[in-house]
């Protein structure tokens, strides 16, 4: 495990007042709450991004202003999905798709889903032979690994239209599915937000499905926050402050995407302002009050049960792997 500490971000003596001005938020009501049981939290990051984790990165300063003074951004094993960082106790909280959290809960991992963050993240791009998800039957689909979140999500989309993602799709592994598509090695690939500027500027394929706008996927969260059950149970006051900071940061990303993109680059979390801005403009950070987090878990759990990815019922997953106490309190507290 590598702990990444950006000196400009963490050691520059950023005060609560400066943090509040940066994120354009009102002072927290945390002063009237119990003191946090711990002042330390570990949050994940890769070397550059992911860009859809913007709210997690910008929340660190607000956490410090609320008394969580030791915010550590850590990197785990980059060869595995980052949900494994959470389940192996490398991190205390994790951003990921509901499907990945659900899979961990099904396996018995001691984690709880706590809130949704935003919608959208992915576009399925295809060549002239592919005009719908159903057209993927017998086609070559590029992925960079089996069982990570793009492969799992694509499998759910494919199964939803009546295809068998195991028997009727030719999965092609490659370090860059987009480059494999350009080279004609695959017929379709799932593009993430970091690739949006390039695929549009260079007209790489055409959009088959977009989980930011196409139903039913656009009606449910793409990224959700989960935390270690042990941390949540031992440190409920700290957990609430951490989630408050994340949700305030989500509001900032929604209300001022350009300012948020600048802050992300200036603080060393992301390298490209243009990609950061595109990501913030095209992911639904304005929907966390409107969308039902439990409904997102139910939808994804049902889809996963249908594909045979899990055996548990959606209600079992919700009962064993979710905790909406903090979200319900914060929805009341952070109305506008």
XYZ file of C-alpha atoms in Angstrom, residues 153-286:
134
model
C -21.694 -3.539 -16.049
C -21.545 -4.493 -19.731
C -22.630 -8.033 -18.881
C -25.677 -6.673 -17.060
C -26.600 -4.445 -20.007
C -26.222 -7.360 -22.415
C -28.283 -9.723 -20.279
C -30.997 -7.081 -19.901
C -31.764 -7.229 -23.647
C -31.956 -11.026 -23.615
C -28.440 -12.042 -24.660
C -26.155 -14.406 -22.783
C -22.997 -12.434 -21.929
C -21.005 -15.652 -21.483
C -21.992 -17.616 -24.584
C -23.061 -14.987 -27.101
C -20.305 -12.380 -26.750
C -16.683 -12.686 -27.847
C -14.816 -10.834 -25.115
C -11.418 -9.508 -26.202
C -8.897 -8.561 -23.526
C -6.559 -5.642 -24.192
C -4.662 -2.925 -22.386
C -6.680 -0.297 -24.297
C -10.091 -1.401 -25.620
C -10.432 1.976 -27.362
C -7.180 1.439 -29.267
C -8.257 -2.095 -30.108
C -11.456 -0.597 -31.528
C -9.487 1.925 -33.590
C -7.311 -0.930 -34.875
C -10.371 -2.953 -35.874
C -9.753 -5.722 -33.335
C -13.124 -5.281 -31.633
C -16.605 -4.161 -32.699
C -17.550 -2.327 -29.500
C -16.076 -1.087 -26.241
C -17.182 0.727 -23.126
C -15.727 4.237 -22.969
C -15.217 5.975 -19.643
C -15.344 9.720 -19.069
C -11.581 10.094 -19.519
C -12.058 8.973 -23.131
C -15.064 11.154 -23.961
C -13.101 14.138 -25.351
C -11.049 11.933 -27.688
C -13.881 9.740 -28.967
C -15.956 12.802 -29.802
C -13.199 14.925 -31.293
C -11.976 12.050 -33.456
C -15.410 10.474 -33.996
C -14.331 7.080 -32.758
C -17.376 4.878 -33.320
C -20.891 5.948 -32.397
C -22.893 5.779 -29.189
C -24.898 2.592 -28.676
C -25.895 3.276 -25.074
C -25.113 5.991 -22.537
C -25.850 5.304 -18.880
C -26.108 9.033 -18.270
C -29.178 9.436 -20.491
C -30.515 6.026 -21.566
C -33.134 4.257 -19.466
C -33.186 2.250 -17.338
C -29.521 2.759 -16.472
C -29.737 6.543 -16.262
C -32.364 6.250 -13.518
C -29.936 4.727 -11.047
C -26.627 5.707 -9.496
C -23.421 4.897 -11.312
C -21.162 5.627 -8.311
C -22.048 4.931 -4.684
C -20.108 5.233 -1.438
C -19.515 2.197 0.747
C -17.625 2.015 4.014
C -16.123 -0.639 6.234
C -18.739 -1.834 8.725
C -16.201 -1.799 11.550
C -15.325 1.857 10.894
C -18.996 2.882 10.635
C -19.971 1.092 13.851
C -16.982 2.311 15.866
C -16.989 5.872 14.553
C -20.556 6.957 13.678
C -19.917 10.663 14.363
C -16.822 10.611 12.165
C -18.701 8.701 9.475
C -21.414 11.342 9.342
C -18.844 14.128 9.015
C -17.074 12.262 6.217
C -20.317 11.737 4.290
C -21.337 15.345 4.885
C -18.084 16.528 3.351
C -18.525 14.239 0.349
C -22.096 15.372 -0.300
C -21.174 19.052 0.059
C -18.405 18.396 -2.423
C -20.936 16.740 -4.737
C -22.983 19.948 -4.591
C -19.904 21.966 -5.512
C -19.178 19.707 -8.493
C -22.763 20.187 -9.681
C -22.998 23.943 -9.163
C -19.531 24.956 -10.408
C -17.957 22.230 -12.581
C -15.323 24.624 -13.957
C -14.255 25.713 -10.475
C -14.212 22.115 -9.272
C -12.114 21.039 -12.272
C -9.585 23.808 -11.572
C -9.407 22.815 -7.893
C -8.813 19.152 -8.768
C -5.908 19.980 -11.063
C -4.409 22.650 -8.795
C -4.402 20.218 -5.865
C -2.691 17.516 -7.872
C -5.484 14.950 -7.906
C -6.047 15.069 -11.669
C -3.768 16.092 -14.527
C -6.223 17.266 -17.210
C -8.553 20.199 -16.678
C -10.444 19.436 -19.904
C -11.149 15.831 -18.959
C -12.094 16.852 -15.427
C -14.529 19.452 -16.747
C -16.067 17.031 -19.255
C -16.498 14.419 -16.523
C -18.210 16.873 -14.182
C -20.458 18.237 -16.920
C -21.601 14.800 -18.044
C -22.097 13.018 -14.725
C -25.225 13.747 -12.724
C -23.825 15.208 -9.522
C -27.068 17.165 -9.050
